[in-house]
């Protein structure tokens, strides 16, 4: 697998706030606590407090969630480290997308595991555990029910509602079989069938996702946690109560947003007055306040203050944080020191430092995930035939067209000469008959338009002459930038990651070097 690496931030069109964060721009410094460097993260790791009670609760939940999963020694050791009270973690998280969804799902996990490995030598008295957070309480079915494989959309048509992690697997087996039928390598097909047959023995979508991610990355010690758990939610009760009674996120994030706007940045997420949902078996509905009462937006539930506080105490699992409170929930239940995310995630985390301070918590270091472009063997051959390098794929498309077909013809000098000629003609004609000046200049405009047409026809002729090269470039471009988007944002690579004894995963582990974000181009 030939591989090329480049500094990610130099090529991707990132949110300006994230770019300035990665470049340590001084005006962004107030929006985070821990610098995204190994030594800064290590210093925080040695100071990170997590009580024995919290360790015990986390360990107990993980033992329960892993009871029916395939036993993998590296994962078992990491879960035991929570019981021993000497573990810290670096984490990432994602929605429970079909077969993992877009490729960056996998890149986030690989970046997180590699960051844990890079950090371990700097904190020898701690066990650094990579953790994957299942966004099991998300309720956006349309974002998780499909993926793209080789440009084709694969979709799980389910009408279930509420938290997606609680979805049953009804109808999924048919989708899996269609996906499996597209695998032609018998060895890989057998591996996938065995892995997913075990995963489909469970009852809920979160359990299925936890199972296959565990088997895919367990040999590197990745711990996968489902936060939709009453015991974990009990740890978050104090912040839930403050949010319901005081609206802390609205005020703190609101102030941060005002500062970001003053610095010229766009705001990723705007807070609501209450940033919590109410979870029930088939729904996840926002909670709102009206004077001294609270209600769900569908008006199916209402509470007085005492009733609401009682339900929070008795059933904390019914209260679900939104995108702005979820990071605080995460840091409450995990001894986390760094979060690995994409540019969109880092942008909204950078809105939260004041909220963490208000809750007497420290926001973890934010690390931009690594990226990759996967080239098929056919595309690799096309590149070679065109005389292009892997780095050329990061160029502007028009620049590559010019390199292959030559410069686009430019007749602007000829047009200038024509204008001068007609101006002289108009001057001479005007001395004879002034009324013919307008006619002369109209003829000039028609002549200029004719030159434009000739220029377009000449460029078309050039491209036709180089049609074979440009057609090959179009095929390459569509693979790398499907629908003019980054490959990693649409194409699924689960089959590729498991092929050849997970060779691609190992290649990416070697290439990724977080916290420095890298863009890797790899030929499968």
Short mmCIF file of C-alpha atoms in Angstrom, two decimals:
data_model
loop_
_atom_site.label_atom_id
_atom_site.label_comp_id
_atom_site.label_asym_id
_atom_site.label_seq_id
_atom_site.Cartn_x
_atom_site.Cartn_y
_atom_site.Cartn_z
CA UNK A 1 0.00 0.00 0.00
CA UNK A 2 1.98 3.08 -1.16
CA UNK A 3 1.42 5.95 1.26
CA UNK A 4 1.98 9.72 1.26
CA UNK A 5 1.54 12.09 4.21
CA UNK A 6 0.94 15.85 4.29
CA UNK A 7 0.15 18.44 7.01
CA UNK A 8 -3.66 18.30 7.11
CA UNK A 9 -4.24 21.93 7.97
CA UNK A 10 -2.42 23.07 4.82
CA UNK A 11 -4.93 21.46 2.48
CA UNK A 12 -8.39 21.11 4.00
CA UNK A 13 -10.74 24.08 3.96
CA UNK A 14 -11.29 24.29 7.69
CA UNK A 15 -13.37 26.59 9.82
CA UNK A 16 -11.23 29.74 10.42
CA UNK A 17 -11.69 29.31 14.17
CA UNK A 18 -10.27 25.79 14.01
CA UNK A 19 -7.39 26.94 11.79
CA UNK A 20 -6.47 29.67 14.28
CA UNK A 21 -6.77 27.18 17.15
CA UNK A 22 -4.42 24.74 15.44
CA UNK A 23 -1.99 27.58 14.72
CA UNK A 24 -2.17 28.77 18.36
CA UNK A 25 -3.44 32.21 17.36
CA UNK A 26 -3.42 34.40 20.47
CA UNK A 27 -6.98 35.67 20.05
CA UNK A 28 -8.33 32.11 20.38
CA UNK A 29 -6.45 31.37 23.62
CA UNK A 30 -9.31 32.35 25.89
CA UNK A 31 -11.56 29.68 24.40
CA UNK A 32 -9.61 26.62 25.64
CA UNK A 33 -7.62 25.42 28.64
CA UNK A 34 -5.19 22.72 27.53
CA UNK A 35 -2.90 23.24 24.54
CA UNK A 36 -3.09 20.45 21.95
CA UNK A 37 0.47 19.21 22.46
CA UNK A 38 1.61 15.91 23.96
CA UNK A 39 3.48 17.58 26.81
CA UNK A 40 0.55 19.84 27.75
CA UNK A 41 -1.85 16.89 27.68
CA UNK A 42 0.59 14.84 29.77
CA UNK A 43 0.79 17.60 32.40
CA UNK A 44 -2.99 17.67 32.63
CA UNK A 45 -3.11 13.86 32.78
CA UNK A 46 -0.98 13.90 35.92
CA UNK A 47 -3.37 16.40 37.53
CA UNK A 48 -6.69 14.96 36.29
CA UNK A 49 -8.91 14.07 39.27
CA UNK A 50 -11.41 11.23 39.15
CA UNK A 51 -12.73 9.82 42.41
CA UNK A 52 -12.73 6.14 43.39
CA UNK A 53 -16.53 6.26 43.42
CA UNK A 54 -16.53 7.51 39.84
CA UNK A 55 -14.00 4.88 38.77
CA UNK A 56 -16.12 2.15 40.39
CA UNK A 57 -19.30 3.30 38.65
CA UNK A 58 -17.59 3.49 35.26
CA UNK A 59 -15.98 0.07 35.71
CA UNK A 60 -19.27 -1.52 36.76
CA UNK A 61 -21.12 -0.13 33.73
CA UNK A 62 -18.42 -1.27 31.32
CA UNK A 63 -18.36 -4.79 32.78
CA UNK A 64 -22.08 -5.00 32.24
CA UNK A 65 -21.95 -3.64 28.70
CA UNK A 66 -19.12 -5.99 27.71
CA UNK A 67 -20.55 -9.12 29.35
CA UNK A 68 -21.84 -10.58 26.06
CA UNK A 69 -19.07 -9.33 23.75
CA UNK A 70 -16.11 -11.31 22.46
CA UNK A 71 -13.37 -11.25 25.07
CA UNK A 72 -10.26 -9.35 23.91
CA UNK A 73 -7.36 -9.17 26.36
CA UNK A 74 -6.28 -5.61 25.50
CA UNK A 75 -9.79 -4.30 26.17
CA UNK A 76 -10.17 -6.32 29.35
CA UNK A 77 -6.91 -4.86 30.66
CA UNK A 78 -8.05 -1.32 29.92
CA UNK A 79 -11.42 -1.84 31.62
CA UNK A 80 -9.61 -3.27 34.65
CA UNK A 81 -7.45 -0.13 34.76
CA UNK A 82 -10.59 1.85 35.59
CA UNK A 83 -11.20 -0.46 38.55
CA UNK A 84 -7.58 -0.01 39.63
CA UNK A 85 -8.06 3.75 39.63
CA UNK A 86 -4.97 4.55 37.57
CA UNK A 87 -6.57 5.11 34.16
CA UNK A 88 -7.02 8.25 32.15
CA UNK A 89 -8.50 8.30 28.68
CA UNK A 90 -8.50 10.08 25.39
CA UNK A 91 -11.81 9.88 23.59
CA UNK A 92 -13.78 10.44 20.47
CA UNK A 93 -17.39 9.82 19.58
CA UNK A 94 -19.77 9.59 16.69
CA UNK A 95 -23.31 8.86 15.61
CA UNK A 96 -24.27 5.22 15.19
CA UNK A 97 -24.13 5.33 11.39
CA UNK A 98 -24.93 2.33 9.21
CA UNK A 99 -21.72 0.24 8.89
CA UNK A 100 -19.90 3.20 10.44
CA UNK A 101 -21.08 5.64 7.79
CA UNK A 102 -18.47 7.96 6.25
CA UNK A 103 -14.78 7.12 6.31
CA UNK A 104 -13.87 9.73 8.90
CA UNK A 105 -15.73 7.58 11.48
CA UNK A 106 -12.76 5.20 11.23
CA UNK A 107 -10.12 7.94 11.03
CA UNK A 108 -11.38 9.44 14.31
CA UNK A 109 -11.00 6.11 16.06
CA UNK A 110 -7.53 5.45 14.63
CA UNK A 111 -6.40 8.97 15.60
CA UNK A 112 -7.70 8.43 19.13
CA UNK A 113 -5.94 5.11 19.62
CA UNK A 114 -2.70 6.53 18.20
CA UNK A 115 -2.93 9.57 20.48
CA UNK A 116 -3.30 7.26 23.48
CA UNK A 117 -0.20 5.35 22.36
CA UNK A 118 1.79 8.57 21.82
CA UNK A 119 0.76 9.88 25.23
CA UNK A 120 1.46 6.70 27.20
CA UNK A 121 5.25 7.09 27.40
CA UNK A 122 4.85 10.58 28.90
CA UNK A 123 2.58 9.39 31.74
CA UNK A 124 4.15 6.06 32.83
CA UNK A 125 2.25 5.95 36.13
CA UNK A 126 -1.11 6.06 34.33
CA UNK A 127 -2.84 3.73 31.94
CA UNK A 128 -3.96 5.72 28.88
CA UNK A 129 -7.16 4.20 27.52
CA UNK A 130 -8.67 5.10 24.11
CA UNK A 131 -12.45 5.41 24.39
CA UNK A 132 -15.13 5.58 21.71
CA UNK A 133 -18.35 7.29 22.80
CA UNK A 134 -21.51 5.99 21.16
CA UNK A 135 -23.88 8.88 20.38
CA UNK A 136 -26.71 6.49 21.22
CA UNK A 137 -29.16 9.17 22.36
CA UNK A 138 -29.09 11.09 19.10
CA UNK A 139 -32.54 11.02 17.46
CA UNK A 140 -31.72 12.02 13.88
CA UNK A 141 -32.64 8.79 12.08
CA UNK A 142 -31.94 10.25 8.63
CA UNK A 143 -28.28 10.78 9.52
CA UNK A 144 -27.60 7.20 10.62
CA UNK A 145 -29.79 5.03 8.37
CA UNK A 146 -27.60 5.07 5.25
CA UNK A 147 -24.09 4.97 3.89
CA UNK A 148 -22.35 5.03 0.51
CA UNK A 149 -20.34 2.18 -0.94
CA UNK A 150 -18.53 2.79 -4.24
CA UNK A 151 -20.92 5.67 -4.96
CA UNK A 152 -24.07 3.59 -4.31
CA UNK A 153 -26.40 4.50 -1.46
CA UNK A 154 -27.25 1.72 1.00
CA UNK A 155 -30.20 2.50 3.27
CA UNK A 156 -31.97 0.89 6.19
CA UNK A 157 -35.61 1.87 5.83
CA UNK A 158 -36.93 1.91 9.36
CA UNK A 159 -39.72 4.07 10.75
CA UNK A 160 -38.54 3.83 14.35
CA UNK A 161 -38.33 7.08 16.32
CA UNK A 162 -36.56 8.34 19.42
CA UNK A 163 -32.97 7.69 20.49
CA UNK A 164 -31.35 5.71 17.66
CA UNK A 165 -29.33 3.58 20.05
CA UNK A 166 -32.58 2.09 21.32
CA UNK A 167 -33.77 1.08 17.85
CA UNK A 168 -34.44 -2.63 17.38
CA UNK A 169 -32.79 -4.44 14.47
CA UNK A 170 -36.05 -5.03 12.60
CA UNK A 171 -35.36 -5.00 8.86
CA UNK A 172 -31.60 -4.67 9.24
CA UNK A 173 -30.77 -8.27 8.29
CA UNK A 174 -31.92 -7.68 4.69
CA UNK A 175 -29.75 -4.56 4.46
CA UNK A 176 -26.78 -6.48 5.82
CA UNK A 177 -27.24 -9.28 3.31
CA UNK A 178 -27.32 -6.85 0.37
CA UNK A 179 -24.16 -5.22 1.67
CA UNK A 180 -22.46 -8.59 2.21
CA UNK A 181 -23.38 -9.69 -1.32
CA UNK A 182 -21.18 -6.87 -2.65
CA UNK A 183 -18.10 -8.50 -1.10
CA UNK A 184 -16.40 -10.78 -3.63
CA UNK A 185 -13.31 -11.79 -1.66
CA UNK A 186 -14.27 -15.04 0.08
CA UNK A 187 -11.90 -14.58 3.02
CA UNK A 188 -13.16 -11.09 3.76
CA UNK A 189 -16.75 -12.20 3.26
CA UNK A 190 -16.27 -14.93 5.88
CA UNK A 191 -14.70 -12.46 8.34
CA UNK A 192 -17.54 -10.00 7.93
CA UNK A 193 -20.22 -12.66 8.20
CA UNK A 194 -18.78 -14.03 11.45
CA UNK A 195 -18.33 -10.58 12.99
CA UNK A 196 -21.76 -9.29 12.06
CA UNK A 197 -23.56 -12.53 12.89
CA UNK A 198 -22.32 -12.11 16.45
CA UNK A 199 -23.25 -8.42 16.45
CA UNK A 200 -26.79 -9.16 15.29
CA UNK A 201 -27.46 -11.42 18.28
CA UNK A 202 -28.20 -8.33 20.38
CA UNK A 203 -31.45 -6.39 20.73
CA UNK A 204 -30.58 -2.74 20.13
CA UNK A 205 -28.70 -0.67 17.54
CA UNK A 206 -26.28 0.66 20.17
CA UNK A 207 -25.34 -2.88 21.21
CA UNK A 208 -24.80 -3.90 17.59
CA UNK A 209 -22.54 -0.89 16.96
CA UNK A 210 -20.65 -1.51 20.18
CA UNK A 211 -20.08 -5.13 19.17
CA UNK A 212 -18.67 -4.61 15.67
CA UNK A 213 -16.54 -1.58 16.63
CA UNK A 214 -15.16 -3.62 19.52
CA UNK A 215 -14.19 -6.49 17.22
CA UNK A 216 -12.74 -4.14 14.63
CA UNK A 217 -10.51 -2.15 17.02
CA UNK A 218 -10.37 -4.20 20.22
CA UNK A 219 -6.87 -5.54 19.59
CA UNK A 220 -5.65 -1.96 20.11
CA UNK A 221 -7.48 -1.68 23.43
CA UNK A 222 -10.33 0.59 22.32
CA UNK A 223 -13.10 0.76 24.92
CA UNK A 224 -16.56 1.49 23.49
CA UNK A 225 -19.06 3.01 25.91
CA UNK A 226 -22.81 3.52 25.64
CA UNK A 227 -23.66 6.59 27.77
CA UNK A 228 -27.42 5.87 27.72
CA UNK A 229 -27.25 4.31 31.18
CA UNK A 230 -29.02 5.27 34.43
CA UNK A 231 -25.89 4.68 36.56
CA UNK A 232 -23.82 7.02 34.42
CA UNK A 233 -26.60 9.60 34.24
CA UNK A 234 -26.74 9.63 38.05
CA UNK A 235 -23.24 11.15 38.03
CA UNK A 236 -24.54 13.97 35.82
CA UNK A 237 -27.55 14.90 37.98
CA UNK A 238 -26.05 18.08 39.54
CA UNK A 239 -25.43 19.66 36.13
CA UNK A 240 -28.83 18.53 34.81
CA UNK A 241 -30.49 20.28 37.74
CA UNK A 242 -28.52 23.47 37.25
CA UNK A 243 -29.39 23.53 33.58
CA UNK A 244 -33.10 23.07 34.29
CA UNK A 245 -33.20 25.67 37.06
CA UNK A 246 -30.57 28.21 35.98
CA UNK A 247 -30.08 27.74 32.24
CA UNK A 248 -26.29 27.78 32.67
CA UNK A 249 -25.49 26.80 29.08
CA UNK A 250 -27.60 29.59 27.61
CA UNK A 251 -25.80 32.31 29.58
CA UNK A 252 -22.25 30.92 29.42
CA UNK A 253 -22.24 29.84 25.78
CA UNK A 254 -24.10 33.00 24.84
CA UNK A 255 -21.28 35.13 26.24
CA UNK A 256 -18.66 33.01 24.48
CA UNK A 257 -20.55 33.32 21.20
CA UNK A 258 -20.58 37.11 21.51
CA UNK A 259 -16.79 37.09 21.99
CA UNK A 260 -16.29 34.78 19.01
CA UNK A 261 -18.38 37.03 16.78
CA UNK A 262 -16.41 40.09 17.92
CA UNK A 263 -13.25 38.27 16.83
CA UNK A 264 -14.78 37.67 13.41
CA UNK A 265 -15.67 33.99 13.75
CA UNK A 266 -18.91 32.27 12.87
CA UNK A 267 -20.71 30.44 15.65
CA UNK A 268 -21.23 26.70 15.14
CA UNK A 269 -24.13 26.16 17.59
CA UNK A 270 -26.51 28.55 19.34
CA UNK A 271 -27.69 27.56 22.82
CA UNK A 272 -31.32 27.18 23.82
CA UNK A 273 -32.68 28.36 27.15
CA UNK A 274 -32.70 24.69 28.21
CA UNK A 275 -30.29 22.34 26.45
CA UNK A 276 -31.81 19.04 27.51
CA UNK A 277 -34.15 16.51 25.94
CA UNK A 278 -36.61 14.17 27.60
CA UNK A 279 -36.10 10.54 26.64
CA UNK A 280 -38.90 8.00 26.48
CA UNK A 281 -39.07 4.66 24.64
CA UNK A 282 -39.96 6.15 21.24
CA UNK A 283 -39.14 9.83 21.50
CA UNK A 284 -36.51 12.39 22.41
CA UNK A 285 -38.20 15.76 22.89
CA UNK A 286 -36.86 19.13 23.99
CA UNK A 287 -37.69 20.49 27.43
CA UNK A 288 -38.84 24.10 27.79
CA UNK A 289 -39.65 26.31 30.72
CA UNK A 290 -42.61 28.62 31.13
CA UNK A 291 -42.38 30.65 34.37
CA UNK A 292 -42.53 28.10 37.21
CA UNK A 293 -43.40 25.06 35.13
CA UNK A 294 -41.51 22.89 32.66
CA UNK A 295 -42.87 20.90 29.73
CA UNK A 296 -41.78 18.89 26.73
CA UNK A 297 -42.32 20.61 23.40
CA UNK A 298 -44.95 18.03 22.43
CA UNK A 299 -46.80 18.95 25.66
CA UNK A 300 -47.02 15.30 26.70
CA UNK A 301 -45.31 16.01 30.01
CA UNK A 302 -45.39 18.93 32.42
CA UNK A 303 -43.73 19.41 35.80
CA UNK A 304 -43.63 21.77 38.72
CA UNK A 305 -40.16 22.43 40.11
CA UNK A 306 -40.48 19.82 42.85
CA UNK A 307 -41.88 17.24 40.43
CA UNK A 308 -39.09 17.86 37.97
CA UNK A 309 -36.32 17.61 40.57
CA UNK A 310 -37.84 14.39 41.89
CA UNK A 311 -37.88 12.83 38.41
CA UNK A 312 -34.27 13.86 37.83
CA UNK A 313 -33.30 12.11 41.08
CA UNK A 314 -35.39 9.02 40.47
CA UNK A 315 -34.94 8.63 36.71
CA UNK A 316 -31.86 10.52 35.49
CA UNK A 317 -31.81 8.25 32.41
CA UNK A 318 -34.84 10.20 31.12
CA UNK A 319 -32.79 13.37 30.64
CA UNK A 320 -30.54 13.63 27.61
CA UNK A 321 -27.99 16.41 26.95
CA UNK A 322 -27.93 18.17 23.61
CA UNK A 323 -24.78 18.89 21.60
CA UNK A 324 -23.64 21.65 24.01
CA UNK A 325 -24.12 19.72 27.25
CA UNK A 326 -22.95 16.35 25.96
CA UNK A 327 -19.24 17.31 26.33
CA UNK A 328 -19.85 18.07 30.01
CA UNK A 329 -21.60 14.73 30.46
CA UNK A 330 -18.66 13.06 28.77
CA UNK A 331 -16.13 14.72 31.07
CA UNK A 332 -18.28 13.89 34.11
CA UNK A 333 -18.30 10.14 33.55
CA UNK A 334 -14.83 9.68 32.00
CA UNK A 335 -11.35 10.55 33.34
CA UNK A 336 -10.72 12.21 30.00
CA UNK A 337 -7.75 14.41 29.10
CA UNK A 338 -8.21 14.90 25.33
CA UNK A 339 -11.00 14.76 22.80
CA UNK A 340 -10.32 13.92 19.14
CA UNK A 341 -12.82 15.45 16.73
CA UNK A 342 -13.41 16.82 13.28
CA UNK A 343 -13.33 20.54 12.46
CA UNK A 344 -17.06 20.98 13.11
CA UNK A 345 -16.80 19.33 16.52
CA UNK A 346 -13.79 21.37 17.58
CA UNK A 347 -15.60 24.53 16.56
CA UNK A 348 -18.49 23.95 18.97
CA UNK A 349 -16.23 22.63 21.75
CA UNK A 350 -14.40 25.97 21.55
CA UNK A 351 -17.68 27.65 22.50
CA UNK A 352 -17.77 25.74 25.81
CA UNK A 353 -14.77 26.81 27.90
CA UNK A 354 -16.77 29.32 29.96
CA UNK A 355 -19.45 26.67 30.60
CA UNK A 356 -16.83 24.21 31.84
CA UNK A 357 -15.45 26.91 34.14
CA UNK A 358 -18.93 27.67 35.48
CA UNK A 359 -19.32 23.97 36.35
CA UNK A 360 -15.86 23.89 37.99
CA UNK A 361 -14.56 21.53 35.34
CA UNK A 362 -11.59 21.68 32.99
CA UNK A 363 -12.19 21.30 29.29
CA UNK A 364 -9.92 18.61 27.81
CA UNK A 365 -7.38 19.23 25.10
CA UNK A 366 -9.00 19.32 21.67
CA UNK A 367 -7.20 17.41 18.94
CA UNK A 368 -8.06 17.67 15.25
CA UNK A 369 -8.48 14.18 13.83
CA UNK A 370 -6.32 12.92 10.99
CA UNK A 371 -7.66 12.48 7.47
CA UNK A 372 -7.03 10.13 4.58
CA UNK A 373 -7.73 9.67 0.90
CA UNK A 374 -8.03 6.08 -0.29
CA UNK A 375 -7.04 5.37 -3.88
CA UNK A 376 -8.14 2.21 -5.67
CA UNK A 377 -5.48 0.34 -7.63
CA UNK A 378 -7.17 1.44 -10.86
CA UNK A 379 -6.90 5.07 -9.83
CA UNK A 380 -3.27 4.61 -8.87
CA UNK A 381 -2.55 3.30 -12.37
CA UNK A 382 -4.43 6.20 -13.98
CA UNK A 383 -2.33 8.65 -11.97
CA UNK A 384 0.87 7.02 -13.16
CA UNK A 385 -0.23 7.04 -16.80
CA UNK A 386 -1.04 10.75 -16.55
CA UNK A 387 2.32 11.48 -14.98
CA UNK A 388 0.68 12.80 -11.81
CA UNK A 389 1.79 12.37 -8.21
CA UNK A 390 -0.39 11.72 -5.16
CA UNK A 391 0.20 15.30 -3.99
CA UNK A 392 -1.31 16.56 -7.26
CA UNK A 393 -4.69 15.36 -5.99
CA UNK A 394 -4.59 18.22 -3.48
CA UNK A 395 -4.27 20.80 -6.25
CA UNK A 396 -7.05 22.82 -7.80
CA UNK A 397 -8.83 20.78 -10.46
CA UNK A 398 -8.44 23.52 -13.08
CA UNK A 399 -4.70 23.54 -12.45
CA UNK A 400 -4.56 19.83 -13.25
CA UNK A 401 -6.63 20.30 -16.41
CA UNK A 402 -4.19 23.00 -17.51
CA UNK A 403 -1.23 20.76 -16.71
CA UNK A 404 -2.69 17.98 -18.86
CA UNK A 405 -4.22 19.98 -21.72
CA UNK A 406 -2.08 23.10 -21.70
CA UNK A 407 -3.06 26.65 -20.87
CA UNK A 408 -6.53 27.81 -21.74
CA UNK A 409 -6.19 30.09 -24.80
CA UNK A 410 -6.30 33.78 -23.97
CA UNK A 411 -7.00 36.21 -26.80
CA UNK A 412 -7.17 39.30 -24.59
CA UNK A 413 -4.15 40.93 -26.27
CA UNK A 414 -5.73 40.43 -29.68
CA UNK A 415 -8.95 41.95 -28.38
CA UNK A 416 -7.06 45.00 -27.13
CA UNK A 417 -5.46 45.43 -30.53
CA UNK A 418 -8.87 45.12 -32.18
CA UNK A 419 -10.32 47.80 -29.92
CA UNK A 420 -7.45 50.16 -30.81
CA UNK A 421 -8.00 49.44 -34.51
CA UNK A 422 -11.72 50.19 -34.35
CA UNK A 423 -11.12 53.31 -32.31
CA UNK A 424 -8.81 54.59 -35.05
CA UNK A 425 -11.39 53.66 -37.68
CA UNK A 426 -14.11 55.43 -35.73
CA UNK A 427 -11.96 58.55 -35.48
CA UNK A 428 -11.33 58.67 -39.25
CA UNK A 429 -14.91 57.80 -40.16
CA UNK A 430 -16.23 60.38 -37.71
CA UNK A 431 -14.42 63.13 -39.53
CA UNK A 432 -16.29 62.15 -42.70
CA UNK A 433 -19.69 61.23 -41.23
CA UNK A 434 -20.21 61.47 -37.45
CA UNK A 435 -23.38 59.36 -37.57
CA UNK A 436 -21.33 56.32 -38.62
CA UNK A 437 -19.26 56.29 -35.41
CA UNK A 438 -21.93 54.36 -33.49
CA UNK A 439 -22.18 51.82 -36.31
CA UNK A 440 -18.42 51.37 -36.30
CA UNK A 441 -18.31 50.72 -32.54
CA UNK A 442 -21.26 48.28 -32.82
CA UNK A 443 -19.24 46.37 -35.42
CA UNK A 444 -16.36 46.41 -32.93
CA UNK A 445 -18.54 44.73 -30.27
CA UNK A 446 -19.63 42.05 -32.71
CA UNK A 447 -16.01 41.43 -33.66
CA UNK A 448 -15.04 41.12 -29.97
CA UNK A 449 -17.88 38.66 -29.39
CA UNK A 450 -16.60 36.68 -32.36
CA UNK A 451 -13.16 36.49 -30.80
CA UNK A 452 -14.71 35.18 -27.55
CA UNK A 453 -16.47 32.49 -29.55
CA UNK A 454 -13.24 31.58 -31.31
CA UNK A 455 -11.46 31.40 -27.96
CA UNK A 456 -14.11 29.02 -26.59
CA UNK A 457 -13.97 26.86 -29.74
CA UNK A 458 -10.18 26.72 -29.56
CA UNK A 459 -10.29 25.57 -25.91
CA UNK A 460 -12.89 22.96 -26.82
CA UNK A 461 -10.66 21.70 -29.62
CA UNK A 462 -7.69 21.45 -27.24
CA UNK A 463 -9.73 19.48 -24.72
CA UNK A 464 -11.05 17.16 -27.43
CA UNK A 465 -7.48 16.52 -28.51
CA UNK A 466 -6.63 15.59 -24.89
CA UNK A 467 -10.00 13.94 -24.23
CA UNK A 468 -8.55 10.63 -23.07
CA UNK A 469 -6.38 12.31 -20.45
CA UNK A 470 -9.20 14.55 -19.20
CA UNK A 471 -11.63 11.63 -19.04
CA UNK A 472 -9.13 9.73 -16.87
CA UNK A 473 -8.77 12.82 -14.66
CA UNK A 474 -12.56 13.04 -14.25
CA UNK A 475 -12.69 9.40 -13.07
CA UNK A 476 -9.88 10.05 -10.60
CA UNK A 477 -11.54 13.23 -9.34
CA UNK A 478 -14.91 11.56 -8.82
CA UNK A 479 -13.30 8.85 -6.70
CA UNK A 480 -11.39 11.34 -4.55
CA UNK A 481 -14.03 14.08 -4.43
CA UNK A 482 -17.40 12.37 -5.02
CA UNK A 483 -20.02 15.02 -5.85
CA UNK A 484 -17.23 17.61 -5.28
CA UNK A 485 -16.96 16.66 -1.62
CA UNK A 486 -14.12 15.08 0.35
CA UNK A 487 -14.15 11.31 -0.03
CA UNK A 488 -14.02 10.83 3.75
CA UNK A 489 -17.33 12.64 4.21
CA UNK A 490 -19.39 10.15 2.22
CA UNK A 491 -17.71 6.89 1.26
CA UNK A 492 -17.77 3.92 3.65
CA UNK A 493 -14.53 1.96 4.10
CA UNK A 494 -15.47 -0.77 6.60
CA UNK A 495 -14.70 -3.55 4.12
CA UNK A 496 -11.38 -1.98 3.18
CA UNK A 497 -10.31 -1.59 6.82
CA UNK A 498 -10.90 -5.28 7.56
CA UNK A 499 -9.35 -6.63 4.36
CA UNK A 500 -5.93 -8.34 4.41
CA UNK A 501 -5.85 -8.72 8.19
CA UNK A 502 -6.64 -5.02 8.73
CA UNK A 503 -3.61 -3.91 6.72
CA UNK A 504 -5.11 -0.48 5.99
CA UNK A 505 -5.70 0.20 9.68
CA UNK A 506 -2.09 -0.67 10.45
CA UNK A 507 -0.86 1.56 7.64
CA UNK A 508 -2.89 4.49 8.95
CA UNK A 509 -1.68 3.86 12.52
CA UNK A 510 1.88 4.23 11.27
CA UNK A 511 1.09 7.40 9.31
CA UNK A 512 -1.10 9.28 11.80
CA UNK A 513 0.80 11.28 14.41
CA UNK A 514 -1.72 13.07 16.66
CA UNK A 515 -1.93 15.63 18.09
CA UNK A 516 -0.40 16.85 14.83
CA UNK A 517 -3.14 16.42 12.24
CA UNK A 518 -2.03 14.60 9.10
CA UNK A 519 -3.60 14.00 5.69
CA UNK A 520 -2.62 10.61 4.30
CA UNK A 521 -3.06 9.39 0.73
CA UNK A 522 -3.00 5.60 0.55
CA UNK A 523 -3.45 3.15 -2.31
CA UNK A 524 -5.55 0.11 -1.41
#
